[in-house]
């Protein structure tokens, strides 16, 4: 295998599931393109259980067939990539919608040192979509939206996140530790490349109409769209937990102060009811921020996300001992305020109290005690999650 890795520069990996109509054409175009470039390469067909004779067509066309038993677009590609020998890998679908004669665009940039070269079919990135080649919903809503999210959340310099024709180096692929087994595999690759600060380039390509007649597309708009959105959210604890949590705490603190001091703003009076509602915002926001930390630590441990120096600092500072002490202090303050309230109630012989005064002790006491318990339990949980990092 080592000898093959030394002599093969490029592997073209094509996932396949009953693609007998178009697979041969794709293989021939890839081979012709490699001859034109003058590159030593191979075509690897990752077959995902075809029953229409695709394997024989691939072998007859000079490709190497890798049988991948686990179903799924991501599984097929991971199986094909791991069985390939090239230093560079270009992947593309077997439906003849991607023109493998455009391989030189990817090889050129990979040789220049880019880790990921993403194809772009959309005009916004210079690409071309032939009539009938892409569903309207995908072209104008789904793909632009998810591409915008990738640029905004992960700073990925791409305009077509779903483009299945892309090239990357084997070293970069090994760093990413890709996990997704379905269509979101392509999205995961871009997100991981961005998070790992890889060199990413985008090249315009032409998308042709699907060459198949008998089989329908494997992509399911709403199912795969939801799976992509879910992966986006799970890959960004900041947007899922941290930003909403910070907003909730900010709103809660402002409302809490306005109610505590009985402020009048624009003719609107803020009192105990505002304090009580704002307390809920503070508790929910604090919990959301803690979940951001939990998720980030877990994802880094499982290699779903790269190491983050900020999390390293948090794990060093937010030890079980320090977190427990801080939580105990908050809890003690809360218990002290509640004890004061109980004493006042006792002095009133457990009768009716002036709620406008007593609740200004009870509400802060409950909030402080709740935050204290959350802090103690969270510091223990973070310490447990951090054990594997310390043991490595």
Short mmCIF file of C-alpha atoms in Angstrom, two decimals:
data_model
loop_
_atom_site.label_atom_id
_atom_site.label_comp_id
_atom_site.label_asym_id
_atom_site.label_seq_id
_atom_site.Cartn_x
_atom_site.Cartn_y
_atom_site.Cartn_z
CA UNK A 1 0.00 0.00 0.00
CA UNK A 2 2.87 2.37 0.81
CA UNK A 3 4.23 2.01 -2.73
CA UNK A 4 0.83 2.86 -4.20
CA UNK A 5 0.50 5.91 -1.98
CA UNK A 6 3.91 7.10 -3.18
CA UNK A 7 3.12 6.76 -6.89
CA UNK A 8 -0.60 7.73 -7.04
CA UNK A 9 -1.09 11.47 -6.72
CA UNK A 10 -4.86 11.70 -7.26
CA UNK A 11 -7.80 9.50 -6.33
CA UNK A 12 -11.21 10.27 -7.82
CA UNK A 13 -13.79 8.80 -5.46
CA UNK A 14 -17.33 8.28 -6.78
CA UNK A 15 -20.10 7.05 -4.44
CA UNK A 16 -22.49 4.71 -6.20
CA UNK A 17 -25.91 3.23 -5.58
CA UNK A 18 -27.56 1.83 -8.72
CA UNK A 19 -25.92 4.26 -11.15
CA UNK A 20 -25.57 1.92 -14.16
CA UNK A 21 -26.96 4.54 -16.57
CA UNK A 22 -24.29 7.17 -15.97
CA UNK A 23 -21.42 5.60 -13.98
CA UNK A 24 -19.40 4.53 -17.03
CA UNK A 25 -19.48 8.02 -18.53
CA UNK A 26 -18.28 9.58 -15.26
CA UNK A 27 -15.37 7.15 -15.00
CA UNK A 28 -14.33 7.76 -18.60
CA UNK A 29 -14.40 11.54 -18.12
CA UNK A 30 -12.29 11.28 -14.95
CA UNK A 31 -9.74 9.07 -16.70
CA UNK A 32 -9.59 11.35 -19.73
CA UNK A 33 -9.12 14.38 -17.52
CA UNK A 34 -6.26 12.74 -15.60
CA UNK A 35 -4.58 11.89 -18.90
CA UNK A 36 -4.91 15.52 -20.01
CA UNK A 37 -3.46 16.80 -16.76
CA UNK A 38 -0.67 14.25 -16.89
CA UNK A 39 -1.26 13.05 -13.36
CA UNK A 40 -0.91 9.52 -12.00
CA UNK A 41 -4.29 8.70 -10.56
CA UNK A 42 -7.04 6.19 -9.96
CA UNK A 43 -10.83 6.07 -9.99
CA UNK A 44 -12.40 4.48 -6.94
CA UNK A 45 -16.09 3.60 -7.02
CA UNK A 46 -17.52 3.24 -3.51
CA UNK A 47 -20.46 0.98 -4.12
CA UNK A 48 -23.19 1.12 -1.50
CA UNK A 49 -25.08 -2.04 -2.43
CA UNK A 50 -26.01 -1.61 -6.09
CA UNK A 51 -28.23 -4.26 -7.66
CA UNK A 52 -28.20 -3.02 -11.26
CA UNK A 53 -24.73 -4.19 -12.27
CA UNK A 54 -22.92 -0.92 -11.47
CA UNK A 55 -19.96 -2.87 -10.05
CA UNK A 56 -19.30 -4.68 -13.34
CA UNK A 57 -19.58 -1.44 -15.29
CA UNK A 58 -17.05 0.20 -12.98
CA UNK A 59 -14.58 -2.67 -13.22
CA UNK A 60 -15.03 -2.88 -16.96
CA UNK A 61 -14.23 0.83 -17.25
CA UNK A 62 -10.98 0.45 -15.36
CA UNK A 63 -12.12 1.71 -11.95
CA UNK A 64 -11.45 0.01 -8.66
CA UNK A 65 -14.61 -0.99 -6.79
CA UNK A 66 -14.83 -0.76 -3.02
CA UNK A 67 -17.90 -2.38 -1.49
CA UNK A 68 -19.26 -0.36 1.43
CA UNK A 69 -21.85 -2.30 3.41
CA UNK A 70 -23.08 0.54 5.66
CA UNK A 71 -25.69 2.55 3.76
CA UNK A 72 -25.52 6.32 3.43
CA UNK A 73 -23.82 8.95 1.30
CA UNK A 74 -21.28 9.71 4.02
CA UNK A 75 -20.57 6.05 4.68
CA UNK A 76 -19.97 5.37 1.00
CA UNK A 77 -17.57 8.28 0.64
CA UNK A 78 -15.67 7.50 3.84
CA UNK A 79 -15.29 3.90 2.71
CA UNK A 80 -14.02 4.95 -0.72
CA UNK A 81 -11.67 7.61 0.62
CA UNK A 82 -10.14 5.32 3.20
CA UNK A 83 -9.54 2.65 0.56
CA UNK A 84 -8.00 5.08 -1.92
CA UNK A 85 -4.27 5.72 -2.33
CA UNK A 86 -3.93 9.26 -3.67
CA UNK A 87 -2.31 12.16 -1.87
CA UNK A 88 -5.13 14.28 -3.28
CA UNK A 89 -8.77 13.21 -3.44
CA UNK A 90 -11.54 14.60 -5.61
CA UNK A 91 -15.06 13.36 -4.95
CA UNK A 92 -18.05 13.69 -7.22
CA UNK A 93 -21.44 12.07 -7.82
CA UNK A 94 -22.08 9.31 -10.35
CA UNK A 95 -25.16 10.85 -11.99
CA UNK A 96 -23.17 12.79 -14.63
CA UNK A 97 -24.31 16.14 -13.21
CA UNK A 98 -20.70 17.01 -12.41
CA UNK A 99 -18.25 17.21 -15.27
CA UNK A 100 -15.13 15.27 -14.29
CA UNK A 101 -13.35 16.90 -17.23
CA UNK A 102 -13.00 19.88 -14.85
CA UNK A 103 -10.61 17.99 -12.56
CA UNK A 104 -7.70 20.24 -13.50
CA UNK A 105 -9.28 23.17 -11.61
CA UNK A 106 -9.12 21.20 -8.38
CA UNK A 107 -5.72 19.61 -8.93
CA UNK A 108 -4.11 22.95 -9.73
CA UNK A 109 -5.17 24.50 -6.42
CA UNK A 110 -4.40 21.38 -4.39
CA UNK A 111 -0.88 21.44 -5.79
CA UNK A 112 -0.65 25.08 -4.75
CA UNK A 113 -1.14 24.03 -1.14
CA UNK A 114 -4.87 24.36 -0.51
CA UNK A 115 -6.36 21.81 1.87
CA UNK A 116 -9.91 21.94 0.50
CA UNK A 117 -11.01 23.06 -2.95
CA UNK A 118 -14.77 23.42 -3.07
CA UNK A 119 -16.69 23.46 -6.32
CA UNK A 120 -19.36 26.13 -6.77
CA UNK A 121 -22.35 25.67 -9.04
CA UNK A 122 -24.20 28.83 -8.01
CA UNK A 123 -23.78 32.06 -10.01
CA UNK A 124 -23.00 33.93 -6.76
CA UNK A 125 -19.67 32.07 -6.74
CA UNK A 126 -19.13 32.16 -10.49
CA UNK A 127 -20.69 28.78 -11.23
CA UNK A 128 -23.19 27.77 -13.90
CA UNK A 129 -26.41 25.79 -13.53
CA UNK A 130 -27.79 24.31 -16.72
CA UNK A 131 -31.59 24.44 -17.22
CA UNK A 132 -33.33 21.79 -15.12
CA UNK A 133 -30.13 20.82 -13.32
CA UNK A 134 -31.15 21.98 -9.83
CA UNK A 135 -34.60 22.17 -8.20
CA UNK A 136 -35.86 25.70 -7.64
CA UNK A 137 -36.15 25.21 -3.87
CA UNK A 138 -32.52 24.06 -3.64
CA UNK A 139 -31.18 26.81 -5.90
CA UNK A 140 -32.90 29.85 -4.41
CA UNK A 141 -33.60 28.90 -0.78
CA UNK A 142 -31.91 25.83 0.70
CA UNK A 143 -28.41 26.07 -0.72
CA UNK A 144 -28.02 29.88 -0.40
CA UNK A 145 -29.37 29.77 3.15
CA UNK A 146 -27.05 27.04 4.39
CA UNK A 147 -24.11 28.57 2.53
CA UNK A 148 -24.84 31.90 4.21
CA UNK A 149 -24.96 30.16 7.61
CA UNK A 150 -21.58 28.54 6.90
CA UNK A 151 -20.06 31.91 6.04
CA UNK A 152 -21.65 33.65 9.05
CA UNK A 153 -21.26 31.03 11.77
CA UNK A 154 -18.03 29.35 10.69
CA UNK A 155 -16.40 31.91 8.36
CA UNK A 156 -16.26 29.36 5.55
CA UNK A 157 -15.31 31.18 2.32
CA UNK A 158 -17.82 29.32 0.15
CA UNK A 159 -21.06 30.04 -1.72
CA UNK A 160 -22.26 26.49 -2.46
CA UNK A 161 -22.06 24.28 0.60
CA UNK A 162 -23.91 21.38 -1.00
CA UNK A 163 -21.71 21.06 -4.06
CA UNK A 164 -20.64 17.41 -4.09
CA UNK A 165 -17.63 17.94 -6.33
CA UNK A 166 -14.65 18.98 -4.24
CA UNK A 167 -11.00 18.15 -3.70
CA UNK A 168 -8.93 17.85 -0.55
CA UNK A 169 -5.66 16.46 0.70
CA UNK A 170 -5.45 13.17 2.54
CA UNK A 171 -3.64 14.82 5.46
CA UNK A 172 -6.47 17.32 5.91
CA UNK A 173 -9.09 14.59 5.66
CA UNK A 174 -7.36 12.64 8.43
CA UNK A 175 -7.36 15.73 10.66
CA UNK A 176 -11.11 16.26 10.34
CA UNK A 177 -12.29 12.96 11.83
CA UNK A 178 -15.54 13.10 9.85
CA UNK A 179 -18.51 11.30 11.40
CA UNK A 180 -21.69 12.06 9.45
CA UNK A 181 -23.00 9.08 7.51
CA UNK A 182 -25.69 10.81 5.42
CA UNK A 183 -25.92 13.75 3.07
CA UNK A 184 -24.70 16.13 5.79
CA UNK A 185 -21.24 14.57 5.31
CA UNK A 186 -20.51 17.27 2.73
CA UNK A 187 -21.55 19.99 5.18
CA UNK A 188 -19.49 18.51 7.99
CA UNK A 189 -16.40 18.58 5.78
CA UNK A 190 -16.69 22.32 5.15
CA UNK A 191 -17.46 23.14 8.78
CA UNK A 192 -14.55 21.05 10.04
CA UNK A 193 -12.17 22.55 7.48
CA UNK A 194 -13.19 26.04 8.60
CA UNK A 195 -12.91 25.24 12.31
CA UNK A 196 -9.47 23.72 11.74
CA UNK A 197 -8.42 26.91 9.89
CA UNK A 198 -7.50 25.01 6.72
CA UNK A 199 -6.66 26.74 3.46
CA UNK A 200 -9.93 26.71 1.49
CA UNK A 201 -10.47 27.74 -2.11
CA UNK A 202 -13.59 27.79 -4.26
CA UNK A 203 -13.69 27.13 -7.99
CA UNK A 204 -16.64 27.70 -10.32
CA UNK A 205 -17.98 24.62 -12.08
CA UNK A 206 -20.92 23.76 -14.30
CA UNK A 207 -23.82 21.66 -13.04
CA UNK A 208 -25.48 19.60 -15.73
CA UNK A 209 -28.88 17.99 -15.64
CA UNK A 210 -28.94 14.60 -13.96
CA UNK A 211 -28.19 12.03 -16.65
CA UNK A 212 -30.26 9.28 -15.07
CA UNK A 213 -33.69 8.37 -16.42
CA UNK A 214 -34.77 5.37 -14.39
CA UNK A 215 -33.71 6.39 -10.87
CA UNK A 216 -34.77 9.42 -8.83
CA UNK A 217 -32.24 11.62 -6.97
CA UNK A 218 -30.99 10.27 -3.64
CA UNK A 219 -31.24 13.70 -1.98
CA UNK A 220 -34.48 14.24 -0.05
CA UNK A 221 -35.14 17.96 0.27
CA UNK A 222 -36.79 18.29 3.68
CA UNK A 223 -35.23 15.26 5.38
CA UNK A 224 -31.68 16.17 4.38
CA UNK A 225 -32.34 19.87 4.87
CA UNK A 226 -33.36 19.24 8.48
CA UNK A 227 -30.38 16.97 9.07
CA UNK A 228 -28.09 19.69 7.75
CA UNK A 229 -29.67 22.36 9.96
CA UNK A 230 -29.43 20.03 12.96
CA UNK A 231 -25.74 19.48 12.29
CA UNK A 232 -25.16 23.22 11.93
CA UNK A 233 -26.75 23.84 15.31
CA UNK A 234 -24.92 21.01 17.05
CA UNK A 235 -21.61 22.19 15.55
CA UNK A 236 -22.05 25.67 16.98
CA UNK A 237 -22.82 25.69 20.73
CA UNK A 238 -22.25 29.43 20.59
CA UNK A 239 -25.34 30.03 18.48
CA UNK A 240 -27.39 27.24 20.03
CA UNK A 241 -26.71 28.00 23.70
CA UNK A 242 -24.26 30.85 24.36
CA UNK A 243 -25.83 33.69 22.38
CA UNK A 244 -29.44 32.96 23.47
CA UNK A 245 -28.27 32.43 27.06
CA UNK A 246 -26.37 35.72 27.13
CA UNK A 247 -29.39 37.52 25.72
CA UNK A 248 -31.68 35.98 28.35
CA UNK A 249 -29.33 36.95 31.19
CA UNK A 250 -28.98 40.51 29.89
CA UNK A 251 -32.74 40.96 29.62
CA UNK A 252 -33.20 39.31 33.00
CA UNK A 253 -30.69 41.53 34.81
CA UNK A 254 -32.13 44.71 33.32
CA UNK A 255 -35.67 43.69 34.23
CA UNK A 256 -34.55 42.54 37.66
CA UNK A 257 -32.94 45.88 38.47
CA UNK A 258 -35.91 47.82 37.12
CA UNK A 259 -38.27 45.80 39.34
CA UNK A 260 -36.02 45.85 42.41
CA UNK A 261 -35.81 49.65 42.38
CA UNK A 262 -39.45 50.06 41.34
CA UNK A 263 -38.52 52.17 38.30
CA UNK A 264 -40.98 54.09 36.15
CA UNK A 265 -39.94 54.18 32.49
CA UNK A 266 -42.13 55.82 29.87
CA UNK A 267 -45.14 55.66 32.13
CA UNK A 268 -44.63 51.92 32.74
CA UNK A 269 -44.11 50.79 36.30
CA UNK A 270 -41.75 47.89 37.11
CA UNK A 271 -42.19 46.08 40.40
CA UNK A 272 -42.16 42.62 41.98
CA UNK A 273 -43.85 40.93 39.04
CA UNK A 274 -41.00 42.18 36.83
CA UNK A 275 -38.41 40.83 39.28
CA UNK A 276 -40.07 37.44 39.37
CA UNK A 277 -40.30 37.11 35.58
CA UNK A 278 -36.74 38.41 35.15
CA UNK A 279 -35.48 35.84 37.65
CA UNK A 280 -36.72 33.10 35.34
CA UNK A 281 -34.81 34.72 32.44
CA UNK A 282 -31.62 34.80 34.52
CA UNK A 283 -31.89 31.15 35.57
CA UNK A 284 -32.67 29.97 32.03
CA UNK A 285 -29.88 32.09 30.55
CA UNK A 286 -27.34 30.80 33.06
CA UNK A 287 -28.34 27.21 32.33
CA UNK A 288 -28.06 27.85 28.60
CA UNK A 289 -24.52 29.20 28.97
CA UNK A 290 -23.55 26.16 31.04
CA UNK A 291 -24.92 23.92 28.29
CA UNK A 292 -22.72 25.77 25.78
CA UNK A 293 -19.70 24.78 27.86
CA UNK A 294 -20.89 21.18 28.32
CA UNK A 295 -21.49 20.76 24.59
CA UNK A 296 -18.16 22.28 23.60
CA UNK A 297 -16.14 20.13 26.01
CA UNK A 298 -17.96 16.97 24.94
CA UNK A 299 -17.59 17.76 21.21
CA UNK A 300 -13.87 18.41 21.58
CA UNK A 301 -13.39 15.19 23.54
CA UNK A 302 -15.21 13.23 20.84
CA UNK A 303 -13.25 15.05 18.09
CA UNK A 304 -16.43 16.49 16.66
CA UNK A 305 -14.85 19.93 17.06
CA UNK A 306 -11.18 20.98 17.19
CA UNK A 307 -9.42 22.05 20.37
CA UNK A 308 -10.34 25.51 21.65
CA UNK A 309 -7.92 27.43 23.88
CA UNK A 310 -10.87 29.19 25.54
CA UNK A 311 -12.31 25.88 26.67
CA UNK A 312 -8.86 24.84 27.87
CA UNK A 313 -8.79 27.93 30.10
CA UNK A 314 -12.33 27.31 31.36
CA UNK A 315 -11.48 23.71 32.27
CA UNK A 316 -8.39 24.89 34.15
CA UNK A 317 -10.22 27.67 35.99
CA UNK A 318 -13.59 25.99 36.44
CA UNK A 319 -12.30 23.06 38.51
CA UNK A 320 -14.55 21.04 40.75
CA UNK A 321 -13.09 22.72 43.84
CA UNK A 322 -13.37 26.30 42.60
CA UNK A 323 -16.77 25.78 41.06
CA UNK A 324 -18.06 24.15 44.22
CA UNK A 325 -16.75 27.00 46.36
CA UNK A 326 -18.34 29.62 44.10
CA UNK A 327 -21.59 27.68 44.01
CA UNK A 328 -21.59 27.21 47.77
CA UNK A 329 -21.08 30.95 48.24
CA UNK A 330 -24.04 31.77 45.98
CA UNK A 331 -26.16 29.12 47.66
CA UNK A 332 -25.21 30.47 51.13
CA UNK A 333 -26.20 34.00 50.13
CA UNK A 334 -29.53 32.70 48.93
CA UNK A 335 -30.15 30.71 52.11
CA UNK A 336 -29.18 33.76 54.20
CA UNK A 337 -31.74 35.96 52.42
CA UNK A 338 -34.42 33.28 52.76
CA UNK A 339 -33.55 32.85 56.44
CA UNK A 340 -33.93 36.61 56.93
CA UNK A 341 -37.34 36.44 55.31
CA UNK A 342 -38.33 33.56 57.54
CA UNK A 343 -37.18 35.47 60.62
CA UNK A 344 -39.27 38.49 59.63
CA UNK A 345 -42.23 36.17 59.14
CA UNK A 346 -41.59 34.71 62.62
CA UNK A 347 -41.53 38.20 64.12
CA UNK A 348 -44.92 38.78 62.55
CA UNK A 349 -46.08 35.57 64.26
CA UNK A 350 -46.39 33.91 60.85
CA UNK A 351 -49.12 36.29 59.83
CA UNK A 352 -49.68 38.37 56.72
CA UNK A 353 -46.53 40.11 55.47
CA UNK A 354 -45.84 43.22 53.44
CA UNK A 355 -45.08 41.46 50.19
CA UNK A 356 -43.73 44.59 48.53
CA UNK A 357 -40.84 44.40 51.02
CA UNK A 358 -40.45 40.72 51.87
CA UNK A 359 -40.37 39.58 48.25
CA UNK A 360 -37.35 41.80 47.66
CA UNK A 361 -35.49 39.34 49.87
CA UNK A 362 -37.27 36.14 48.85
CA UNK A 363 -36.82 36.50 45.09
CA UNK A 364 -33.05 37.27 45.23
CA UNK A 365 -32.68 34.46 47.76
CA UNK A 366 -34.35 31.90 45.51
CA UNK A 367 -32.35 33.03 42.46
CA UNK A 368 -29.04 32.99 44.30
CA UNK A 369 -29.71 29.54 45.80
CA UNK A 370 -30.76 28.15 42.42
CA UNK A 371 -27.67 29.55 40.67
CA UNK A 372 -25.49 28.19 43.45
CA UNK A 373 -26.82 24.64 43.07
CA UNK A 374 -26.49 24.90 39.27
CA UNK A 375 -22.87 26.02 39.65
CA UNK A 376 -21.96 23.18 42.03
CA UNK A 377 -23.54 20.49 39.83
CA UNK A 378 -22.15 22.01 36.62
CA UNK A 379 -18.60 22.22 37.96
CA UNK A 380 -18.83 18.51 38.81
CA UNK A 381 -20.14 17.66 35.35
CA UNK A 382 -17.48 19.72 33.57
CA UNK A 383 -14.82 17.99 35.67
CA UNK A 384 -16.19 14.60 34.62
CA UNK A 385 -16.21 15.63 30.94
CA UNK A 386 -12.64 16.89 31.28
CA UNK A 387 -11.29 13.63 32.70
CA UNK A 388 -10.59 12.12 29.27
CA UNK A 389 -8.68 15.23 28.20
CA UNK A 390 -6.47 15.02 31.29
CA UNK A 391 -5.89 11.31 30.87
CA UNK A 392 -4.70 11.53 27.25
#
